CSV table of C-alpha atoms and ligand atoms in Angstrom, one decimal:
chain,number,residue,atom,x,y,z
A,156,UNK,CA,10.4,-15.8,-8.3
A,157,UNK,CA,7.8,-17.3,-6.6
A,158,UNK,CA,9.4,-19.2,-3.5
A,159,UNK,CA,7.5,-18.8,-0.3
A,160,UNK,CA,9.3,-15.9,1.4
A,161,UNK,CA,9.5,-15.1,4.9
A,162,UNK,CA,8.2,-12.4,6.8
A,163,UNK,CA,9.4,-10.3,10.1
A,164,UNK,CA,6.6,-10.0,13.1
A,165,UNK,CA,5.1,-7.0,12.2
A,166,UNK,CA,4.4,-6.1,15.6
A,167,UNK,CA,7.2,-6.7,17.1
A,168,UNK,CA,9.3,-5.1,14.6
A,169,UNK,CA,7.6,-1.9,15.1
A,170,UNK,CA,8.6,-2.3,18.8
A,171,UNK,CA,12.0,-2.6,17.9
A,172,UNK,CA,12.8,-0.4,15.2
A,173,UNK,CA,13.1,3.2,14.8
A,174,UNK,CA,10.6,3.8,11.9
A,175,UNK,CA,13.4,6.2,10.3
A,176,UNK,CA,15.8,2.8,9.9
A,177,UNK,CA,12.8,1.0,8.2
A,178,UNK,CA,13.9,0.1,4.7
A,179,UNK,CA,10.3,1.7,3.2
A,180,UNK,CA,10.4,4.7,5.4
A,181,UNK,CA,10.4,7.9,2.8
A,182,UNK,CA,9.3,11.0,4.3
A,183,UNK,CA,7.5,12.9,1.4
A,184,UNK,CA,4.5,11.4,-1.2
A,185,UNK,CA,5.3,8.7,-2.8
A,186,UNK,CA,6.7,9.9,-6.5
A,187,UNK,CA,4.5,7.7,-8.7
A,188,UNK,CA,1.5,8.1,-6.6
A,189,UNK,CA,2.3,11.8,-6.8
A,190,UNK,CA,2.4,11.9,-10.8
A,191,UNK,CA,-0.9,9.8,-10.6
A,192,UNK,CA,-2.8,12.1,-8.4
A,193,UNK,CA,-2.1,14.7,-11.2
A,194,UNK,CA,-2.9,12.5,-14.3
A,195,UNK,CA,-6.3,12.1,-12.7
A,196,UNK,CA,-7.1,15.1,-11.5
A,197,UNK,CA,-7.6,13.9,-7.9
A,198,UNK,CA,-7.3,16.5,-5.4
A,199,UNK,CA,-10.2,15.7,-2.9
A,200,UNK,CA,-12.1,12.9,-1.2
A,201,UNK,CA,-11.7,9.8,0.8
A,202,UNK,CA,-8.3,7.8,1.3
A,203,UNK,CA,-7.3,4.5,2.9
A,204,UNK,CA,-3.8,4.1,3.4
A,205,UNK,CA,-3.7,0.2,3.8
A,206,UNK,CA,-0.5,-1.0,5.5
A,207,UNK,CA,0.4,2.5,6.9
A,208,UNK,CA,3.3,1.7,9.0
A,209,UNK,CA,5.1,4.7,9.9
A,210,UNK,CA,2.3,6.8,8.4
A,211,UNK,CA,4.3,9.0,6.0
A,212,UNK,CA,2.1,8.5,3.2
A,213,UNK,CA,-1.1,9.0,4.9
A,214,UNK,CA,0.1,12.3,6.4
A,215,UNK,CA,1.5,13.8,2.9
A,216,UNK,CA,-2.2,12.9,2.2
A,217,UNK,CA,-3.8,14.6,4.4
A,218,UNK,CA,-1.2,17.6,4.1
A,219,UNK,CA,-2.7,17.9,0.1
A,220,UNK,CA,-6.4,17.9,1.3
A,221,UNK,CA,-7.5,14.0,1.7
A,222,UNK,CA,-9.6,12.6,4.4
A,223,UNK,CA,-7.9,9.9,5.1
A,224,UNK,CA,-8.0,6.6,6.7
A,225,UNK,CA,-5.3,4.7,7.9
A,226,UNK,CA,-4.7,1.2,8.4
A,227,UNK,CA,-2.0,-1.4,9.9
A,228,UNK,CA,-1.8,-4.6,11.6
A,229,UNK,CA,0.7,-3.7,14.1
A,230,UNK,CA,-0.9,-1.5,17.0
A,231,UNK,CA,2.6,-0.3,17.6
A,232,UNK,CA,2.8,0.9,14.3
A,233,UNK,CA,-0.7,2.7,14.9
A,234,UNK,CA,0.2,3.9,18.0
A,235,UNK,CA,3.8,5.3,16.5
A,236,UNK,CA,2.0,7.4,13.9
A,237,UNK,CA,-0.4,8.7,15.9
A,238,UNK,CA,2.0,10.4,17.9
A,239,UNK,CA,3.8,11.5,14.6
A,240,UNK,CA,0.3,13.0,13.3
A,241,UNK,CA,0.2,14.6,16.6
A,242,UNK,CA,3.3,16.5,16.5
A,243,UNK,CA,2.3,17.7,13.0
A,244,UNK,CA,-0.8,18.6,13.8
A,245,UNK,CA,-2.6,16.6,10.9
A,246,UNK,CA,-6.0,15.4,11.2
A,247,UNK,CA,-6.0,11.6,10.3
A,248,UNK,CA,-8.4,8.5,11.6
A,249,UNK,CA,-5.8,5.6,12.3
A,250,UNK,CA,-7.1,2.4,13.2
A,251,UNK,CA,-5.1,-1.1,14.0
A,252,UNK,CA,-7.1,-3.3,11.1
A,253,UNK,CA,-5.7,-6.6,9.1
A,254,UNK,CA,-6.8,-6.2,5.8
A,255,UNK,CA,-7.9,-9.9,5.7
A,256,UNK,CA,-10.2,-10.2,8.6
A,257,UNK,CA,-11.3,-6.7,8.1
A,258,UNK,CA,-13.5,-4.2,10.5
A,259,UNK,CA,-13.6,-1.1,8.3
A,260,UNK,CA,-17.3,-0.4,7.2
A,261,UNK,CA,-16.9,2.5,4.7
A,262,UNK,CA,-15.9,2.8,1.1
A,263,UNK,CA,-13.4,5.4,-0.3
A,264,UNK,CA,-12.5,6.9,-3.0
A,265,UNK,CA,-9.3,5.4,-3.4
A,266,UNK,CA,-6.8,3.3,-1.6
A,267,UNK,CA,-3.4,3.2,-1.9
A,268,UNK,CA,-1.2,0.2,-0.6
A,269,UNK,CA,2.6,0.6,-0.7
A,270,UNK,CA,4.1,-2.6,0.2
A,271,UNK,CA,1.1,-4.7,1.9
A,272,UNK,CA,-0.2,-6.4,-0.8
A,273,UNK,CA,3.2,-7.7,-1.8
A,274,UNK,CA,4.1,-9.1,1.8
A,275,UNK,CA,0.8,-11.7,2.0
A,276,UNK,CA,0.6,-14.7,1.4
A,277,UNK,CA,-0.1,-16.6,-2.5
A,278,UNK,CA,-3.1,-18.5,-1.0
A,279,UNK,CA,-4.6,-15.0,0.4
A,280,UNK,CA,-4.1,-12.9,-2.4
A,281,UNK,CA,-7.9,-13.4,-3.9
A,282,UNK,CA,-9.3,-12.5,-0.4
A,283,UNK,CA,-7.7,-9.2,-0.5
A,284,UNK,CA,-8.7,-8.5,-4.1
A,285,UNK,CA,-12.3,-9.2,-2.7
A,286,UNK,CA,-11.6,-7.4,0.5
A,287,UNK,CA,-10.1,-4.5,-1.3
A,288,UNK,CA,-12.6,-3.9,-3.8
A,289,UNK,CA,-15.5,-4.1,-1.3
A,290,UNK,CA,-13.6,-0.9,0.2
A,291,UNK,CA,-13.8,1.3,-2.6
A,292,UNK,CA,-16.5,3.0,-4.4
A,293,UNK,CA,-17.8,2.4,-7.8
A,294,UNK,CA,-15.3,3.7,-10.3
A,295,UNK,CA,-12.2,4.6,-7.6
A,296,UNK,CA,-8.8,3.8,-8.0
A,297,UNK,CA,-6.6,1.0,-6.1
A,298,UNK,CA,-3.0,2.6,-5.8
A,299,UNK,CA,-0.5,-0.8,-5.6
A,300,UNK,CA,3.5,-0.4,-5.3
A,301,UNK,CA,5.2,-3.3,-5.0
A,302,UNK,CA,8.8,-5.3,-5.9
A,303,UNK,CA,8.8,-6.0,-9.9
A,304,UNK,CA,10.1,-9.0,-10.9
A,305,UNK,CA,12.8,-7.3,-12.0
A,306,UNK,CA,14.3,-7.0,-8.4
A,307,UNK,CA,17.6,-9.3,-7.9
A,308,UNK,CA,17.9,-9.1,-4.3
A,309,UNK,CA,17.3,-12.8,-2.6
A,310,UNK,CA,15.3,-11.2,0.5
A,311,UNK,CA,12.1,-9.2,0.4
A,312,UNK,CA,8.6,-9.8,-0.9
A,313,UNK,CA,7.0,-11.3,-3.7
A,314,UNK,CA,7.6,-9.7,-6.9
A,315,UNK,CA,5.3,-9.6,-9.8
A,316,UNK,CA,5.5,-8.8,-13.1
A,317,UNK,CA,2.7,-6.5,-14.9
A,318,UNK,CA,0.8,-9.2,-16.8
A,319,UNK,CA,0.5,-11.0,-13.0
A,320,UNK,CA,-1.1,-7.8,-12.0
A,321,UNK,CA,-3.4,-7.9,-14.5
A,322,UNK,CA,-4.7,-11.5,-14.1
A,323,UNK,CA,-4.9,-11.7,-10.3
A,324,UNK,CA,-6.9,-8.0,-9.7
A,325,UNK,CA,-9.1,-8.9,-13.0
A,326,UNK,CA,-11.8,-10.1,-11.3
A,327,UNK,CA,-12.6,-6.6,-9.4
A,328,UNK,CA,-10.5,-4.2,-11.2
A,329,UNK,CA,-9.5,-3.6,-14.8
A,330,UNK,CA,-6.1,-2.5,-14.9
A,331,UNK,CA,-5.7,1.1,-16.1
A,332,UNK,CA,-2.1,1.7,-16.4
A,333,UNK,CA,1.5,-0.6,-14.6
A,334,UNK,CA,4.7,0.9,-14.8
A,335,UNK,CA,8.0,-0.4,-13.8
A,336,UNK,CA,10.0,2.1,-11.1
A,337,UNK,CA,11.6,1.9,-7.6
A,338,UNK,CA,10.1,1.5,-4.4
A,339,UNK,CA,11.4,5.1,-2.3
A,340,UNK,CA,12.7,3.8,1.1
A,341,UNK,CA,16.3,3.5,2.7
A,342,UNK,CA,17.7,0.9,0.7
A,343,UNK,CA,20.7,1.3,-1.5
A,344,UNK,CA,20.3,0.8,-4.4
A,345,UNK,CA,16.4,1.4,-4.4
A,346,UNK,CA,14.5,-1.9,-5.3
A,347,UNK,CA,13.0,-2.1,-8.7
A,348,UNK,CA,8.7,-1.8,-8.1
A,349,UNK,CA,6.0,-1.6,-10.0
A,350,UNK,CA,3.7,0.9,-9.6
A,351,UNK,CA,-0.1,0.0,-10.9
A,352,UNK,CA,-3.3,1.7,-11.2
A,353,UNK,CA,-6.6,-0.3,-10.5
A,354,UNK,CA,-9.6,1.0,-11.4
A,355,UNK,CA,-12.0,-0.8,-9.9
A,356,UNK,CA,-15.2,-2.6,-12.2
A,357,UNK,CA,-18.6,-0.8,-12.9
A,358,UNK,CA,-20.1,-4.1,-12.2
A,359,UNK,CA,-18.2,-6.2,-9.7
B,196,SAM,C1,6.5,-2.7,3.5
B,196,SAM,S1,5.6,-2.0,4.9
B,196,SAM,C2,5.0,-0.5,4.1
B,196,SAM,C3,4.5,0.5,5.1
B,196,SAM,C4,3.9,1.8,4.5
B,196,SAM,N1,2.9,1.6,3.5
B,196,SAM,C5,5.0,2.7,3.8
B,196,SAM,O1,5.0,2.7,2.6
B,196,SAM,O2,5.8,3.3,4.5
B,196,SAM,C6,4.2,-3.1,4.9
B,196,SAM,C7,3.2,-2.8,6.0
B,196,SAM,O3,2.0,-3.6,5.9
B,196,SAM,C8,1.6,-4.0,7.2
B,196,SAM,N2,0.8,-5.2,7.1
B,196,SAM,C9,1.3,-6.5,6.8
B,196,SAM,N3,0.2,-7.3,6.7
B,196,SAM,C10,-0.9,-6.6,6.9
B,196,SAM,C11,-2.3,-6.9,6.9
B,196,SAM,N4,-2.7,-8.2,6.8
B,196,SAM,N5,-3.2,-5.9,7.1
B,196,SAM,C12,-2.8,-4.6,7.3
B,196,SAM,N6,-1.5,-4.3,7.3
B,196,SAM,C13,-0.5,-5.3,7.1
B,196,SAM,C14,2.9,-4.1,8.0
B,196,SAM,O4,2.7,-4.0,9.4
B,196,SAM,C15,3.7,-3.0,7.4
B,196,SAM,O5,3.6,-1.8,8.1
């Protein structure tokens, strides 16, 4: 479960790949973070959408009334979604940004990561706890899908099981509810995810 795993180029594969083809690409919200938005009443405020990618997310955001902020370490990937915004006509603020060597100097409400966290590295994984948190205002949420340990396929991320969750965000966040589910993309079948809320300590 926890062999080092390998990695594509992120910029390069956003050079080379139609985002549609990309196994995470799913057009609308994302289900769970959908049913969590509900549960807690949030229907306004500030958003970062770490890891955008193709920038579905962040624009379904946006669509429901977020200001958001979006993120990505591949400037094509930036780029791509930009134009995408553009078409749509939402308003978002992209910006090429690596989470662990970051430039953004605001907080937000809440962040939601879909797939970032569970692509770096072991060693890193405190720095972006410490990163993370510094991003979000007292009392917000951290959003986090990624693969469960309950996913079989040999390629792909790290996969974590909930009590994992628990112990590595605990130093930042207290761990307010971790289910298991799928991650929405274009694989078949859909790989198993977990889908946690973080919310982030009083005093941290
Ligand atoms: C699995 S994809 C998910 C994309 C998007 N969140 C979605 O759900 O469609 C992971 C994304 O994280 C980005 N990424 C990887 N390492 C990153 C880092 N250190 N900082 C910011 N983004 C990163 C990749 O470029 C990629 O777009």
């Amino acid at each position: 479960m926890n062999k080092k795993r390998e990695f594509p180029n992120w910029k390069q594969l956003y050079q080379d790949q139609p985002l549609e083809s990309m196994p995470w690409f799913y057009p609308e919200l994302d289900p769970d973070l959908d049913e969590a938005l509900t549960k807690l009443n949030l229907r306004q405020g500030t958003v970062l959408d770490l890891g955008t990618g193709p920038g579905t997310q962040a624009m379904a955001l946006a669509e429901r009334g977020f200001q958001v902020t979006a993120t990505d370490i591949s400037e094509t990937a930036i780029a791509k979604a930009i134009d995408k915004a553009k078409e749509r006509g939402i308003d978002i603020s992209f910006k090429q940004d690596d989470i662990l060597n970051s430039h953004l100097d605001q907080k937000f409400d809440f962040v939601f990561d879909r797939g970032c966290f569970h692509v770096l590295s072991p060693e890193r994984r405190q720095d972006y706890v410490r990163l993370v948190g510094s991003l979000i205002e007292r009392s917000g949420y951290l959003f986090l899908k990624c693969f469960s340990s309950l996913e079989t396929r040999e390629e792909g991320p790290y996969r974590f099981t909930p009590e994992q969750i628990a112990e590595i965000f605990t130093g930042q966040f207290n761990l307010y509810s971790v289910k298991e589910t799928v991650y929405y993309g274009t694989l078949e079948p859909l790989p198993r995810a977990l889908f946690s809320i973080l919310k982030k300590r009083e005093k941290s």
